[in-house]
C-alpha positions as a Markdown table, in Angstrom:
| # | Residue | x | y | z |
|---|---|---|---|---|
| 1 | Tyr | -2.8 | -3.6 | -0.7 |
| 2 | Tyr | -2.2 | -0.5 | -2.5 |
| 3 | Thr | -5.3 | 1.6 | -2.1 |
| 4 | Met | -8.9 | 1.1 | -1.6 |
| 5 | Asn | -11.0 | 1.1 | -4.7 |
| 6 | Phe | -13.4 | 3.7 | -3.4 |
| 7 | Asn | -11.7 | 6.8 | -5.0 |
| 8 | Gly | -14.1 | 7.5 | -7.7 |
| 9 | Tyr | -12.0 | 6.3 | -10.4 |
| 10 | Thr | -13.3 | 4.5 | -13.4 |
| 11 | Ala | -13.7 | 0.8 | -13.1 |
| 12 | Glu | -11.7 | 0.4 | -16.4 |
| 13 | Met | -8.8 | 2.2 | -14.9 |
| 14 | Leu | -8.8 | 0.3 | -11.6 |
| 15 | Ser | -9.1 | -3.1 | -13.6 |
| 16 | Lys | -6.1 | -2.2 | -15.7 |
| 17 | Asp | -4.1 | -1.1 | -12.6 |
| 18 | Glu | -5.1 | -4.4 | -10.7 |
| 19 | Arg | -3.9 | -6.4 | -13.6 |
| 20 | Leu | -0.5 | -4.7 | -14.0 |
| 21 | Ile | 0.1 | -5.0 | -10.2 |
| 22 | Ala | -0.8 | -8.6 | -10.4 |
| 23 | Glu | 1.5 | -9.2 | -13.4 |
| 24 | Glu | 4.4 | -7.4 | -11.6 |
| 25 | Trp | 4.0 | -9.6 | -8.4 |
| 26 | Lys | 3.8 | -12.7 | -10.7 |
| 27 | Arg | 7.0 | -11.8 | -12.6 |
| 28 | Glu | 9.1 | -10.4 | -9.8 |
| 29 | Leu | 8.4 | -13.2 | -7.4 |
| 30 | Ala | 8.1 | -16.0 | -9.9 |
| 31 | Leu | 4.8 | -16.9 | -8.5 |
| 32 | Lys | 3.0 | -20.0 | -9.6 |
| 33 | Ser | -0.5 | -18.6 | -9.3 |
| 34 | Ser | -2.1 | -17.2 | -12.4 |
| 35 | Val | -2.3 | -13.4 | -12.8 |
| 36 | Glu | -6.1 | -13.6 | -12.3 |
| 37 | Glu | -5.7 | -15.5 | -9.1 |
| 38 | Ile | -3.3 | -12.9 | -7.7 |
| 39 | Arg | -5.6 | -10.1 | -8.8 |
| 40 | Ser | -8.7 | -11.7 | -7.4 |
| 41 | Tyr | -7.0 | -12.1 | -4.1 |
| 42 | Phe | -5.8 | -8.7 | -3.7 |
| 43 | Phe | -8.7 | -6.9 | -5.4 |
| 44 | Gly | -11.7 | -9.3 | -5.6 |
| 45 | Gly | -13.3 | -8.0 | -2.3 |
| 46 | Leu | -13.5 | -11.7 | -1.1 |
| 47 | Thr | -14.8 | -12.6 | 2.3 |
| 48 | Pro | -12.1 | -13.9 | 4.8 |
| 49 | Glu | -13.6 | -17.4 | 4.3 |
| 50 | Lys | -13.0 | -17.0 | 0.5 |
| 51 | Leu | -9.7 | -15.6 | 1.0 |
| 52 | Asn | -8.3 | -18.3 | 3.2 |
| 53 | Ala | -9.7 | -20.9 | 0.7 |
| 54 | His | -8.1 | -19.1 | -2.3 |
| 55 | Pro | -5.5 | -20.9 | -4.2 |
| 56 | Phe | -2.9 | -18.0 | -4.0 |
| 57 | Lys | -3.3 | -18.0 | -0.2 |
| 58 | Lys | -1.5 | -21.5 | -0.3 |
| 59 | Glu | 1.4 | -19.8 | -2.1 |
| 60 | Ile | 1.6 | -17.0 | 0.3 |
| 61 | Asp | 1.6 | -19.3 | 3.3 |
| 62 | Gln | 4.7 | -21.0 | 1.8 |
| 63 | Asn | 6.7 | -17.7 | 1.2 |
| 64 | Ala | 7.7 | -15.9 | 4.3 |
| 65 | Arg | 8.8 | -12.6 | 2.8 |
| 66 | Leu | 5.3 | -12.4 | 1.0 |
| 67 | Lys | 3.5 | -13.4 | 4.0 |
| 68 | Ala | 5.2 | -10.9 | 6.2 |
| 69 | Phe | 4.7 | -8.1 | 3.7 |
| 70 | Leu | 1.1 | -8.7 | 3.3 |
| 71 | Gly | 0.6 | -8.9 | 7.0 |
| 72 | Phe | 2.1 | -5.6 | 7.4 |
| 73 | Ala | 0.3 | -4.0 | 4.3 |
| 74 | Lys | -3.0 | -5.3 | 5.6 |
| 75 | Val | -2.6 | -3.7 | 9.0 |
| 76 | Cys | -1.6 | -0.3 | 7.3 |
| 77 | Glu | -4.7 | -0.6 | 5.1 |
| 78 | Phe | -6.9 | -1.3 | 7.9 |
| 79 | Asn | -5.4 | 1.6 | 10.0 |
| 80 | Ile | -5.6 | 4.3 | 7.3 |
| 81 | Ser | -8.6 | 3.3 | 5.1 |
| 82 | Tyr | -11.2 | 3.6 | 7.9 |
| 83 | Leu | -10.3 | 6.6 | 9.6 |
| 84 | Asp | -13.6 | 8.1 | 10.9 |
| 85 | Pro | -13.3 | 11.2 | 13.0 |
| 86 | Trp | -16.9 | 10.9 | 14.0 |
| 87 | Ser | -16.0 | 7.7 | 15.9 |
| 88 | Asp | -13.8 | 9.3 | 18.5 |
| 89 | Lys | -12.5 | 6.2 | 20.4 |
| 90 | Asp | -11.9 | 4.1 | 17.0 |
| 91 | Phe | -10.4 | 7.3 | 15.3 |
| 92 | Ile | -7.9 | 7.9 | 18.2 |
| 93 | Glu | -6.8 | 4.3 | 18.4 |
| 94 | Arg | -6.1 | 4.2 | 14.8 |
| 95 | Gln | -4.3 | 7.5 | 14.6 |
| 96 | Asn | -2.2 | 6.4 | 17.6 |
| 97 | Met | -1.3 | 3.2 | 15.7 |
| 98 | Leu | 0.2 | 5.3 | 12.7 |
| 99 | Pro | 3.5 | 6.1 | 14.4 |
| 100 | Lys | 3.9 | 2.6 | 15.5 |
| 101 | Leu | 3.4 | 1.3 | 12.0 |
| 102 | Ile | 5.9 | 3.9 | 10.6 |
| 103 | Thr | 8.4 | 2.9 | 13.1 |
| 104 | Glu | 7.9 | -0.7 | 12.2 |
| 105 | Gly | 8.0 | -0.1 | 8.4 |
| 106 | Glu | 11.2 | 2.1 | 8.7 |
| 107 | Lys | 12.8 | -1.0 | 10.4 |
| 108 | Leu | 11.5 | -3.4 | 7.6 |
| 109 | Ile | 12.8 | -1.3 | 4.8 |
| 110 | Lys | 16.2 | -1.0 | 6.5 |
| 111 | Glu | 16.4 | -4.7 | 7.0 |
| 112 | Glu | 15.3 | -5.6 | 3.5 |
| 113 | Lys | 17.8 | -6.1 | 0.7 |
| 114 | Ser | 15.5 | -6.5 | -2.3 |
| 115 | Gln | 14.8 | -3.3 | -4.1 |
| 116 | Phe | 11.4 | -4.8 | -5.0 |
| 117 | Trp | 10.3 | -5.3 | -1.4 |
| 118 | Lys | 12.0 | -2.0 | -0.3 |
| 119 | Lys | 9.7 | -0.3 | -2.8 |
| 120 | Lys | 6.6 | -2.0 | -1.6 |
| 121 | Tyr | 7.4 | -0.9 | 2.1 |
| 122 | Ala | 8.2 | 2.5 | 0.9 |
| 123 | Phe | 4.8 | 2.8 | -0.6 |
| 124 | Gln | 3.1 | 1.8 | 2.7 |
| 125 | Leu | 5.3 | 4.3 | 4.4 |
| 126 | Leu | 4.3 | 7.0 | 1.9 |
| 127 | Arg | 0.7 | 6.4 | 2.8 |
| 128 | Leu | 1.3 | 6.1 | 6.7 |
| 129 | Thr | 3.0 | 9.4 | 6.5 |
| 130 | Phe | 0.6 | 11.0 | 4.3 |
| 131 | Tyr | -2.3 | 10.0 | 6.8 |
| 132 | Asn | -0.3 | 10.9 | 9.7 |
| 133 | Asn | 0.5 | 14.3 | 8.3 |
| 134 | Glu | 4.3 | 14.0 | 8.3 |
| 135 | Pro | 5.6 | 16.1 | 5.5 |
| 136 | Glu | 9.4 | 15.6 | 5.9 |
| 137 | Lys | 9.0 | 11.7 | 6.0 |
| 138 | Phe | 6.3 | 11.8 | 3.2 |
| 139 | Phe | 8.4 | 13.8 | 0.9 |
| 140 | Phe | 11.6 | 11.8 | 1.8 |
| 141 | Tyr | 9.8 | 8.5 | 0.5 |
| 142 | Tyr | 8.3 | 10.1 | -2.5 |
| 143 | Lys | 11.5 | 11.6 | -3.7 |
| 144 | Thr | 13.6 | 8.6 | -2.8 |
| 145 | Trp | 11.4 | 5.9 | -4.2 |
| 146 | Phe | 8.9 | 7.6 | -6.7 |
| 147 | Gly | 9.9 | 11.0 | -7.7 |
| 148 | Ala | 10.9 | 12.3 | -11.1 |
| 149 | Gly | 13.5 | 10.0 | -13.0 |
| 150 | Lys | 12.2 | 6.9 | -11.2 |
| 151 | Glu | 10.7 | 3.8 | -13.1 |
| 152 | Lys | 6.9 | 4.3 | -13.7 |
| 153 | Thr | 5.0 | 1.4 | -12.5 |
| 154 | Thr | 1.4 | 1.4 | -11.3 |
| 155 | Ile | 2.6 | 1.9 | -7.8 |
| 156 | Asp | 4.7 | 4.9 | -9.0 |
| 157 | Trp | 1.4 | 6.5 | -10.4 |
| 158 | Trp | -0.4 | 5.8 | -7.1 |
| 159 | Ala | 2.5 | 7.4 | -5.2 |
| 160 | Thr | 2.2 | 10.5 | -7.4 |
| 161 | His | -1.6 | 10.6 | -6.8 |
| 162 | Tyr | -0.7 | 11.0 | -3.1 |
| 163 | Tyr | 2.0 | 13.5 | -3.9 |
| 164 | Ser | -0.7 | 15.6 | -5.8 |
| 165 | Glu | -3.2 | 15.2 | -3.1 |
| 166 | Trp | -0.7 | 16.5 | -0.5 |
| 167 | Val | 0.2 | 19.5 | -2.7 |
| 168 | Thr | -3.4 | 20.3 | -3.3 |
| 169 | Gln | -4.4 | 20.1 | 0.3 |
| 170 | Lys | -1.5 | 22.2 | 1.4 |
| 171 | Ala | -2.5 | 24.7 | -1.3 |
| 172 | Ile | -6.0 | 25.1 | 0.1 |
| 173 | Gly | -4.8 | 25.0 | 3.8 |
| 174 | Met | -5.8 | 21.3 | 4.7 |
| 175 | Lys | -2.1 | 20.1 | 5.3 |
| 176 | Ala | 0.7 | 21.5 | 7.4 |
């Protein structure tokens, strides 16, 4: 639940990122599932049936914080990854969801005590504000959680990808 794998990057880089992310989740949350089970659940492109039967799903169901975050991240992913301006009704409905999700994410990040979870929510907020074209909030989340001098994990590099996209799009006149 970080970014879709349709960005044209090499499979080798994505595979390494996926493994590092799975290792981080296993380590930080002391998960019982294997790194491969976590990776395949997040990035394996499994059908809903296979996801529901997946060994890691049982662990998610037993961990309220993990389950809540993944539910939020999944809704965020759905609403930003498939925005299609050619499908007017769908596009408008999803665009209208972004401010609601930003408000919800801001509430969740304020309530959260753990820096691990705060950073995960901050990444979702960074992406939501990117796609909702909210520069002040976007740069706030980037500088607060992912900017210069911060720890560089895989999620930080993905945040920097969004930052560079914003700067590039602004330079060519596509962003406000």
